[in-house]
PDB file of C-alpha atoms in Angstrom:
ATOM      1  CA  MET A   1       3.047 113.026 -19.716  1.00 54.00           C
ATOM      2  CA  ARG A   2       6.877 113.250 -19.457  1.00 56.00           C
ATOM      3  CA  HIS A   3       6.554 113.915 -15.767  1.00 57.00           C
ATOM      4  CA  SER A   4       4.441 110.804 -15.174  1.00 51.00           C
ATOM      5  CA  LEU A   5       6.919 108.661 -17.108  1.00 52.00           C
ATOM      6  CA  LYS A   6       9.881 109.936 -15.086  1.00 59.00           C
ATOM      7  CA  LYS A   7       8.215 109.609 -11.714  1.00 60.00           C
ATOM      8  CA  GLY A   8       7.449 105.924 -12.163  1.00 70.00           C
ATOM      9  CA  GLY A   9       5.798 104.027  -9.353  1.00 85.00           C
ATOM     10  CA  LEU A  10       2.008 103.982  -9.198  1.00 89.00           C
ATOM     11  CA  ILE A  11       1.505 106.580 -11.917  1.00 90.00           C
ATOM     12  CA  LEU A  12       3.643 104.652 -14.402  1.00 89.00           C
ATOM     13  CA  THR A  13       1.913 101.399 -13.493  1.00 90.00           C
ATOM     14  CA  LEU A  14      -1.469 103.025 -14.173  1.00 92.00           C
ATOM     15  CA  TYR A  15      -0.199 104.574 -17.408  1.00 91.00           C
ATOM     16  CA  LYS A  16       0.967 101.152 -18.617  1.00 91.00           C
ATOM     17  CA  HIS A  17      -2.685 100.062 -18.464  1.00 93.00           C
ATOM     18  CA  SER A  18      -4.366 103.406 -19.182  1.00 95.00           C
ATOM     19  CA  LEU A  19      -5.925 102.266 -22.470  1.00 93.00           C
ATOM     20  CA  SER A  20      -7.697  99.251 -20.989  1.00 94.00           C
ATOM     21  CA  ILE A  21      -8.612 101.087 -17.776  1.00 95.00           C
ATOM     22  CA  SER A  22     -10.148 103.957 -19.767  1.00 96.00           C
ATOM     23  CA  LEU A  23     -12.127 101.600 -21.999  1.00 95.00           C
ATOM     24  CA  LEU A  24     -13.335  99.678 -18.952  1.00 96.00           C
ATOM     25  CA  ILE A  25     -14.501 102.930 -17.308  1.00 96.00           C
ATOM     26  CA  LEU A  26     -16.265 103.928 -20.549  1.00 96.00           C
ATOM     27  CA  PHE A  27     -17.945 100.512 -20.574  1.00 96.00           C
ATOM     28  CA  LEU A  28     -19.121 100.905 -16.966  1.00 96.00           C
ATOM     29  CA  ILE A  29     -20.460 104.444 -17.540  1.00 96.00           C
ATOM     30  CA  SER A  30     -22.249 103.296 -20.708  1.00 96.00           C
ATOM     31  CA  PHE A  31     -23.712 100.279 -18.960  1.00 96.00           C
ATOM     32  CA  ALA A  32     -24.999 102.463 -16.108  1.00 96.00           C
ATOM     33  CA  LEU A  33     -26.606 104.880 -18.596  1.00 96.00           C
ATOM     34  CA  HIS A  34     -28.066 101.967 -20.579  1.00 96.00           C
ATOM     35  CA  TRP A  35     -29.471 100.510 -17.370  1.00 97.00           C
ATOM     36  CA  TYR A  36     -30.968 103.885 -16.387  1.00 97.00           C
ATOM     37  CA  GLY A  37     -32.408 104.609 -19.839  1.00 96.00           C
ATOM     38  CA  SER A  38     -33.785 101.113 -20.345  1.00 97.00           C
ATOM     39  CA  ASN A  39     -35.460 101.215 -16.917  1.00 97.00           C
ATOM     40  CA  LYS A  40     -36.888 104.682 -17.621  1.00 96.00           C
ATOM     41  CA  ASP A  41     -38.340 103.582 -20.968  1.00 96.00           C
ATOM     42  CA  TYR A  42     -39.716 100.372 -19.434  1.00 97.00           C
ATOM     43  CA  ASN A  43     -41.423 102.300 -16.624  1.00 97.00           C
ATOM     44  CA  LYS A  44     -42.896 104.793 -19.091  1.00 96.00           C
ATOM     45  CA  ILE A  45     -44.517 101.980 -21.066  1.00 95.00           C
ATOM     46  CA  GLN A  46     -45.662 100.221 -17.877  1.00 96.00           C
ATOM     47  CA  LEU A  47     -47.362 103.458 -16.725  1.00 97.00           C
ATOM     48  CA  ILE A  48     -49.072 103.955 -20.103  1.00 96.00           C
ATOM     49  CA  GLU A  49     -50.400 100.387 -19.884  1.00 94.00           C
ATOM     50  CA  GLY A  50     -51.483 100.921 -16.262  1.00 95.00           C
ATOM     51  CA  LYS A  51     -48.994  98.436 -14.814  1.00 95.00           C
ATOM     52  CA  SER A  52     -46.512  98.648 -11.946  1.00 95.00           C
ATOM     53  CA  THR A  53     -43.063 100.194 -12.441  1.00 97.00           C
ATOM     54  CA  GLU A  54     -39.717  98.742 -11.321  1.00 97.00           C
ATOM     55  CA  SER A  55     -36.846 100.295  -9.355  1.00 97.00           C
ATOM     56  CA  MET A  56     -33.339 100.304 -10.841  1.00 96.00           C
ATOM     57  CA  PHE A  57     -32.482  97.507  -8.422  1.00 96.00           C
ATOM     58  CA  THR A  58     -35.302  95.129  -9.402  1.00 97.00           C
ATOM     59  CA  TYR A  59     -34.973  96.091 -13.062  1.00 97.00           C
ATOM     60  CA  PHE A  60     -31.433  94.648 -12.962  1.00 97.00           C
ATOM     61  CA  SER A  61     -32.940  91.155 -13.128  1.00 96.00           C
ATOM     62  CA  ASN A  62     -35.495  92.055 -15.814  1.00 96.00           C
ATOM     63  CA  SER A  63     -34.853  90.024 -18.978  1.00 96.00           C
ATOM     64  CA  ARG A  64     -35.353  93.154 -21.109  1.00 96.00           C
ATOM     65  CA  LEU A  65     -32.138  94.758 -19.811  1.00 97.00           C
ATOM     66  CA  TRP A  66     -30.152  91.595 -20.529  1.00 97.00           C
ATOM     67  CA  PHE A  67     -31.806  90.973 -23.870  1.00 97.00           C
ATOM     68  CA  GLU A  68     -30.668  94.425 -24.945  1.00 96.00           C
ATOM     69  CA  SER A  69     -27.167  93.866 -23.540  1.00 96.00           C
ATOM     70  CA  PHE A  70     -26.532  90.377 -24.926  1.00 96.00           C
ATOM     71  CA  GLN A  71     -27.840  91.449 -28.299  1.00 95.00           C
ATOM     72  CA  ASN A  72     -25.035  93.983 -28.603  1.00 96.00           C
ATOM     73  CA  TRP A  73     -22.333  92.001 -26.833  1.00 96.00           C
ATOM     74  CA  GLN A  74     -22.719  88.891 -28.963  1.00 96.00           C
ATOM     75  CA  SER A  75     -22.236  90.825 -32.164  1.00 96.00           C
ATOM     76  CA  GLU A  76     -19.177  92.642 -30.779  1.00 96.00           C
ATOM     77  CA  PHE A  77     -17.517  89.378 -29.767  1.00 96.00           C
ATOM     78  CA  LEU A  78     -18.449  87.846 -33.103  1.00 96.00           C
ATOM     79  CA  SER A  79     -16.926  90.827 -34.867  1.00 96.00           C
ATOM     80  CA  VAL A  80     -13.579  90.540 -33.050  1.00 96.00           C
ATOM     81  CA  PHE A  81     -13.613  86.781 -33.628  1.00 96.00           C
ATOM     82  CA  ALA A  82     -14.333  87.325 -37.334  1.00 96.00           C
ATOM     83  CA  ILE A  83     -11.505  89.793 -37.923  1.00 95.00           C
ATOM     84  CA  ILE A  84      -8.980  87.635 -36.034  1.00 95.00           C
ATOM     85  CA  PHE A  85     -10.020  84.422 -37.774  1.00 96.00           C
ATOM     86  CA  LEU A  86     -10.636  85.747 -41.290  1.00 96.00           C
ATOM     87  CA  SER A  87      -7.315  87.645 -41.301  1.00 95.00           C
ATOM     88  CA  ILE A  88      -5.528  84.264 -41.099  1.00 95.00           C
ATOM     89  CA  TYR A  89      -6.722  83.349 -44.603  1.00 95.00           C
ATOM     90  CA  LEU A  90      -8.016  86.513 -46.291  1.00 95.00           C
ATOM     91  CA  ARG A  91      -6.270  89.756 -47.332  1.00 94.00           C
ATOM     92  CA  GLU A  92      -6.931  93.429 -48.043  1.00 92.00           C
ATOM     93  CA  ILE A  93      -4.069  95.005 -49.944  1.00 91.00           C
ATOM     94  CA  GLY A  94      -2.819  98.174 -48.251  1.00 90.00           C
ATOM     95  CA  SER A  95      -4.825  97.717 -45.046  1.00 92.00           C
ATOM     96  CA  PRO A  96      -2.866  97.622 -41.768  1.00 92.00           C
ATOM     97  CA  GLN A  97      -5.589  95.274 -40.471  1.00 93.00           C
ATOM     98  CA  SER A  98      -4.436  92.650 -43.016  1.00 94.00           C
ATOM     99  CA  LYS A  99      -1.242  90.695 -43.587  1.00 94.00           C
ATOM    100  CA  PRO A 100       0.611  91.352 -46.860  1.00 94.00           C
ATOM    101  CA  VAL A 101      -1.180  89.588 -49.743  1.00 93.00           C
ATOM    102  CA  ASP A 102       1.610  87.046 -50.289  1.00 92.00           C
ATOM    103  CA  ALA A 103       2.156  86.315 -46.563  1.00 94.00           C
ATOM    104  CA  PRO A 104       1.659  82.644 -45.654  1.00 94.00           C
ATOM    105  CA  HIS A 105      -1.425  81.705 -43.615  1.00 93.00           C
ATOM    106  CA  THR A 106       0.926  80.508 -40.845  1.00 92.00           C
ATOM    107  CA  GLU A 107       2.543  83.940 -40.421  1.00 91.00           C
ATOM    108  CA  THR A 108       1.451  85.562 -37.145  1.00 91.00           C
ATOM    109  CA  GLY A 109       1.495  89.265 -36.217  1.00 81.00           C
ATOM    110  CA  GLU A 110       1.274  92.545 -38.158  1.00 63.00           C
TER     111      GLU A 110
ATOM    112  CA  MET B   1      -3.511  75.340 -12.560  1.00 59.00           C
ATOM    113  CA  THR B   2      -2.126  73.108 -15.287  1.00 65.00           C
ATOM    114  CA  PRO B   3       0.540  74.793 -17.413  1.00 67.00           C
ATOM    115  CA  ILE B   4      -0.562  75.306 -21.024  1.00 74.00           C
ATOM    116  CA  HIS B   5       2.152  74.296 -23.491  1.00 83.00           C
ATOM    117  CA  LYS B   6       2.956  76.864 -26.132  1.00 84.00           C
ATOM    118  CA  THR B   7       2.684  74.174 -28.775  1.00 87.00           C
ATOM    119  CA  SER B   8      -0.839  73.076 -27.802  1.00 92.00           C
ATOM    120  CA  PHE B   9      -3.839  73.695 -30.068  1.00 93.00           C
ATOM    121  CA  ILE B  10      -5.610  75.613 -27.274  1.00 93.00           C
ATOM    122  CA  TYR B  11      -2.718  78.051 -26.774  1.00 93.00           C
ATOM    123  CA  LYS B  12      -2.104  78.543 -30.492  1.00 93.00           C
ATOM    124  CA  ASN B  13      -5.774  79.418 -31.081  1.00 95.00           C
ATOM    125  CA  SER B  14      -6.683  80.900 -27.689  1.00 94.00           C
ATOM    126  CA  LEU B  15      -7.573  84.379 -28.982  1.00 95.00           C
ATOM    127  CA  THR B  16     -10.069  82.991 -31.493  1.00 96.00           C
ATOM    128  CA  LEU B  17     -11.398  80.374 -29.077  1.00 96.00           C
ATOM    129  CA  VAL B  18     -12.023  82.843 -26.246  1.00 97.00           C
ATOM    130  CA  PHE B  19     -13.857  85.342 -28.471  1.00 97.00           C
ATOM    131  CA  LEU B  20     -15.834  82.527 -30.069  1.00 97.00           C
ATOM    132  CA  LEU B  21     -16.781  81.264 -26.604  1.00 97.00           C
ATOM    133  CA  LEU B  22     -17.825  84.783 -25.496  1.00 97.00           C
ATOM    134  CA  ALA B  23     -19.895  85.205 -28.675  1.00 97.00           C
ATOM    135  CA  VAL B  24     -21.598  81.833 -28.160  1.00 97.00           C
ATOM    136  CA  LEU B  25     -22.344  82.618 -24.486  1.00 97.00           C
ATOM    137  CA  ALA B  26     -23.756  86.041 -25.395  1.00 97.00           C
ATOM    138  CA  ILE B  27     -25.889  84.567 -28.210  1.00 97.00           C
ATOM    139  CA  GLY B  28     -27.167  82.020 -25.683  1.00 97.00           C
ATOM    140  CA  GLY B  29     -27.957  84.797 -23.196  1.00 97.00           C
ATOM    141  CA  GLN B  30     -29.663  86.842 -25.907  1.00 97.00           C
ATOM    142  CA  THR B  31     -31.769  83.848 -26.987  1.00 97.00           C
ATOM    143  CA  LEU B  32     -32.960  82.988 -23.461  1.00 97.00           C
ATOM    144  CA  THR B  33     -33.718  86.573 -22.412  1.00 97.00           C
ATOM    145  CA  GLY B  34     -35.276  87.282 -25.804  1.00 97.00           C
ATOM    146  CA  LEU B  35     -37.503  84.206 -25.450  1.00 98.00           C
ATOM    147  CA  ASP B  36     -38.618  85.464 -22.027  1.00 97.00           C
ATOM    148  CA  GLN B  37     -39.352  88.927 -23.422  1.00 97.00           C
ATOM    149  CA  TYR B  38     -41.257  87.567 -26.402  1.00 97.00           C
ATOM    150  CA  ASN B  39     -43.340  85.145 -24.317  1.00 97.00           C
ATOM    151  CA  ASN B  40     -44.163  87.909 -21.814  1.00 96.00           C
ATOM    152  CA  PHE B  41     -45.455  89.932 -24.743  1.00 96.00           C
ATOM    153  CA  LEU B  42     -47.495  86.996 -26.072  1.00 97.00           C
ATOM    154  CA  ASN B  43     -48.940  86.281 -22.602  1.00 96.00           C
ATOM    155  CA  GLU B  44     -50.042  89.887 -22.169  1.00 93.00           C
ATOM    156  CA  HIS B  45     -51.936  89.647 -25.440  1.00 94.00           C
ATOM    157  CA  ASN B  46     -53.476  86.237 -24.650  1.00 96.00           C
ATOM    158  CA  GLN B  47     -51.384  84.385 -27.237  1.00 97.00           C
ATOM    159  CA  THR B  48     -49.796  80.968 -26.702  1.00 96.00           C
ATOM    160  CA  PRO B  49     -46.080  81.216 -25.871  1.00 97.00           C
ATOM    161  CA  VAL B  50     -43.458  79.784 -28.254  1.00 97.00           C
ATOM    162  CA  SER B  51     -40.851  77.089 -27.518  1.00 97.00           C
ATOM    163  CA  LEU B  52     -37.126  77.822 -27.559  1.00 97.00           C
ATOM    164  CA  LEU B  53     -36.784  76.137 -30.940  1.00 97.00           C
ATOM    165  CA  ASN B  54     -39.711  78.010 -32.478  1.00 97.00           C
ATOM    166  CA  TYR B  55     -38.386  81.273 -31.052  1.00 97.00           C
ATOM    167  CA  LEU B  56     -35.349  80.962 -33.351  1.00 97.00           C
ATOM    168  CA  SER B  57     -37.551  81.476 -36.408  1.00 96.00           C
ATOM    169  CA  THR B  58     -39.498  84.449 -35.011  1.00 96.00           C
ATOM    170  CA  GLY B  59     -38.925  87.935 -36.341  1.00 95.00           C
ATOM    171  CA  HIS B  60     -38.094  88.969 -32.762  1.00 96.00           C
ATOM    172  CA  PHE B  61     -34.970  86.770 -32.720  1.00 97.00           C
ATOM    173  CA  ILE B  62     -33.948  87.205 -36.353  1.00 96.00           C
ATOM    174  CA  GLN B  63     -34.293  90.987 -36.279  1.00 95.00           C
ATOM    175  CA  ALA B  64     -32.426  91.347 -32.970  1.00 95.00           C
ATOM    176  CA  THR B  65     -29.549  89.142 -34.153  1.00 96.00           C
ATOM    177  CA  PHE B  66     -28.962  90.427 -37.657  1.00 95.00           C
ATOM    178  CA  GLU B  67     -29.552  94.087 -36.865  1.00 93.00           C
ATOM    179  CA  ASN B  68     -26.387  93.786 -34.778  1.00 95.00           C
ATOM    180  CA  TRP B  69     -24.377  91.555 -37.124  1.00 95.00           C
ATOM    181  CA  GLU B  70     -25.134  93.932 -39.950  1.00 94.00           C
ATOM    182  CA  SER B  71     -23.716  96.913 -38.051  1.00 93.00           C
ATOM    183  CA  GLU B  72     -20.626  94.964 -36.929  1.00 95.00           C
ATOM    184  CA  PHE B  73     -19.729  93.725 -40.391  1.00 95.00           C
ATOM    185  CA  PHE B  74     -20.429  97.183 -41.786  1.00 93.00           C
ATOM    186  CA  GLN B  75     -18.093  98.925 -39.335  1.00 94.00           C
ATOM    187  CA  MET B  76     -15.383  96.250 -39.647  1.00 94.00           C
ATOM    188  CA  ALA B  77     -15.512  96.395 -43.448  1.00 93.00           C
ATOM    189  CA  LEU B  78     -15.216 100.187 -43.367  1.00 92.00           C
ATOM    190  CA  PHE B  79     -12.385  99.967 -40.807  1.00 94.00           C
ATOM    191  CA  VAL B  80     -10.386  97.531 -42.950  1.00 93.00           C
ATOM    192  CA  TRP B  81     -11.091  99.568 -46.074  1.00 92.00           C
ATOM    193  CA  PHE B  82     -10.592 103.119 -44.719  1.00 92.00           C
ATOM    194  CA  THR B  83      -7.324 102.302 -42.939  1.00 92.00           C
ATOM    195  CA  VAL B  84      -5.903 101.623 -46.412  1.00 91.00           C
ATOM    196  CA  PHE B  85      -5.895 105.323 -47.337  1.00 90.00           C
ATOM    197  CA  LEU B  86      -6.908 107.396 -44.274  1.00 92.00           C
ATOM    198  CA  ARG B  87      -4.452 108.202 -41.469  1.00 92.00           C
ATOM    199  CA  GLN B  88      -4.446 109.157 -37.806  1.00 93.00           C
ATOM    200  CA  LYS B  89      -1.156 110.611 -36.677  1.00 93.00           C
ATOM    201  CA  GLY B  90      -0.041 108.795 -33.530  1.00 92.00           C
ATOM    202  CA  SER B  91      -2.545 105.925 -33.698  1.00 92.00           C
ATOM    203  CA  SER B  92      -1.424 102.289 -33.542  1.00 90.00           C
ATOM    204  CA  GLU B  93      -4.352 101.398 -35.833  1.00 92.00           C
ATOM    205  CA  SER B  94      -3.120 103.638 -38.633  1.00 93.00           C
ATOM    206  CA  LYS B  95      -0.422 103.186 -41.255  1.00 93.00           C
ATOM    207  CA  GLN B  96       2.496 105.635 -41.123  1.00 92.00           C
ATOM    208  CA  LEU B  97       1.891 109.065 -42.648  1.00 92.00           C
ATOM    209  CA  THR B  98       4.401 108.584 -45.469  1.00 90.00           C
ATOM    210  CA  GLY B  99       6.119 105.747 -47.276  1.00 88.00           C
ATOM    211  CA  LYS B 100       5.115 102.232 -48.289  1.00 89.00           C
ATOM    212  CA  GLU B 101       4.441  99.529 -45.737  1.00 90.00           C
ATOM    213  CA  GLU B 102       4.594  95.741 -45.881  1.00 90.00           C
ATOM    214  CA  VAL B 103       0.843  95.507 -46.482  1.00 90.00           C
ATOM    215  CA  ASP B 104       1.104  97.782 -49.538  1.00 89.00           C
ATOM    216  CA  ARG B 105       3.425  95.464 -51.455  1.00 87.00           C
ATOM    217  CA  GLN B 106       2.054  93.661 -54.478  1.00 87.00           C
ATOM    218  CA  PRO B 107       2.129  89.865 -54.019  1.00 88.00           C
ATOM    219  CA  LYS B 108       5.123  87.816 -55.164  1.00 87.00           C
ATOM    220  CA  LYS B 109       5.057  84.080 -55.806  1.00 86.00           C
ATOM    221  CA  HIS B 110       6.801  81.850 -53.288  1.00 88.00           C
ATOM    222  CA  ALA B 111       6.390  78.333 -51.946  1.00 89.00           C
ATOM    223  CA  LYS B 112       4.360  79.241 -48.838  1.00 91.00           C
ATOM    224  CA  ALA B 113       2.206  81.946 -50.429  1.00 91.00           C
ATOM    225  CA  PRO B 114      -1.620  81.531 -50.428  1.00 93.00           C
ATOM    226  CA  TRP B 115      -2.891  79.651 -53.518  1.00 89.00           C
ATOM    227  CA  PRO B 116      -4.321  82.691 -55.343  1.00 90.00           C
ATOM    228  CA  VAL B 117      -0.787  84.166 -55.223  1.00 89.00           C
ATOM    229  CA  LYS B 118       0.962  80.941 -56.268  1.00 87.00           C
ATOM    230  CA  ARG B 119      -1.082  80.715 -59.479  1.00 85.00           C
ATOM    231  CA  LEU B 120       0.040  84.186 -60.672  1.00 81.00           C
ATOM    232  CA  SER B 121       1.868  84.512 -63.988  1.00 77.00           C
ATOM    233  CA  GLN B 122       5.535  85.545 -63.756  1.00 71.00           C
ATOM    234  CA  ASN B 123       5.047  88.997 -65.293  1.00 71.00           C
ATOM    235  CA  TYR B 124       2.230  89.944 -62.855  1.00 71.00           C
ATOM    236  CA  THR B 125       4.490  91.684 -60.335  1.00 67.00           C
ATOM    237  CA  LYS B 126       6.093  93.773 -63.081  1.00 67.00           C
ATOM    238  CA  ARG B 127       2.690  94.750 -64.513  1.00 69.00           C
ATOM    239  CA  VAL B 128       1.070  95.912 -61.248  1.00 70.00           C
ATOM    240  CA  ALA B 129       4.214  97.500 -59.776  1.00 63.00           C
ATOM    241  CA  THR B 130       3.137 100.971 -60.929  1.00 63.00           C
ATOM    242  CA  GLU B 131      -0.455 100.733 -59.682  1.00 65.00           C
ATOM    243  CA  ASN B 132      -1.302 103.007 -56.764  1.00 65.00           C
ATOM    244  CA  THR B 133      -4.242 101.390 -55.011  1.00 64.00           C
ATOM    245  CA  GLU B 134      -4.469 104.158 -52.399  1.00 69.00           C
ATOM    246  CA  THR B 135      -5.445 107.061 -54.654  1.00 66.00           C
ATOM    247  CA  GLN B 136      -7.928 104.905 -56.590  1.00 65.00           C
ATOM    248  CA  ARG B 137      -9.662 103.970 -53.372  1.00 71.00           C
ATOM    249  CA  PHE B 138      -9.708 107.549 -52.117  1.00 74.00           C
ATOM    250  CA  ASP B 139     -11.755 108.530 -55.179  1.00 76.00           C
ATOM    251  CA  PHE B 140     -14.052 105.645 -54.362  1.00 78.00           C
ATOM    252  CA  LEU B 141     -14.479 106.947 -50.784  1.00 82.00           C
ATOM    253  CA  VAL B 142     -15.785 110.279 -52.104  1.00 83.00           C
ATOM    254  CA  VAL B 143     -18.329 108.413 -54.253  1.00 83.00           C
ATOM    255  CA  PHE B 144     -19.268 106.220 -51.270  1.00 85.00           C
ATOM    256  CA  LEU B 145     -19.823 109.168 -48.908  1.00 87.00           C
ATOM    257  CA  CYS B 146     -21.926 111.015 -51.508  1.00 88.00           C
ATOM    258  CA  ALA B 147     -24.044 107.886 -52.035  1.00 89.00           C
ATOM    259  CA  LEU B 148     -24.498 107.468 -48.268  1.00 89.00           C
ATOM    260  CA  CYS B 149     -25.541 111.125 -47.805  1.00 90.00           C
ATOM    261  CA  GLY B 150     -27.950 110.793 -50.737  1.00 90.00           C
ATOM    262  CA  PHE B 151     -29.430 107.636 -49.270  1.00 89.00           C
ATOM    263  CA  VAL B 152     -29.939 109.255 -45.836  1.00 88.00           C
ATOM    264  CA  LEU B 153     -31.627 112.274 -47.447  1.00 89.00           C
ATOM    265  CA  ILE B 154     -33.968 110.032 -49.483  1.00 89.00           C
ATOM    266  CA  VAL B 155     -34.938 108.079 -46.350  1.00 86.00           C
ATOM    267  CA  LEU B 156     -35.543 111.271 -44.346  1.00 85.00           C
ATOM    268  CA  PHE B 157     -37.767 113.052 -46.874  1.00 84.00           C
TER     269      PHE B 157
END
């Protein structure tokens, strides 16, 4: 860690964004596994019902994959929206996610 | 690209607006793909498909939407609550390991305070100054976890 900070250059640039890069990679891995698992489950059911299966590629445009994705995404975005918006007006004493109880609604930041 | 003034409504509320927009787009995507899924299912079982408007009152849509909202509000509530008295050394989400922080202070009346604070009686601050909300809530956490474990066991057996 100390070494990477001293060296600077590319490594430091990457380290400055390591949190978002890591989360993005986790998102991509999870999406790939979701895609794979959803396709596998879909094909299993199709086979049981005597219908044709789909490849990963064609399954990408199947509404089932996107129904599952949007279902989770919408609630995540809503959740972030809710905490940002509600924390303008509402308080939780002692919680670092809240402003101090007597802080004005116009106060911005931690 | 037009420069956005730092005094404009859009800039001052951009974080909320962008997440609201993303949520609305994702709800739209969920509704359209869910409608397609549901009508495929109905077609396969020789049932008449539903319209977009009617889809909104089907169990398919309601269950899919609120199953997710429920888990989000649950985790956010626990996050807000648990960060009051639990710690993670080194984490930006956690309070410091020792000492009082700004968010721990009991409210004091002042001109720009929220209205529930402004209506406080003058001796309120003196009265609650000795209260330690952290330890009280920690006891509550133990009760909560026991209740949750009990609930899971009841559901399983």
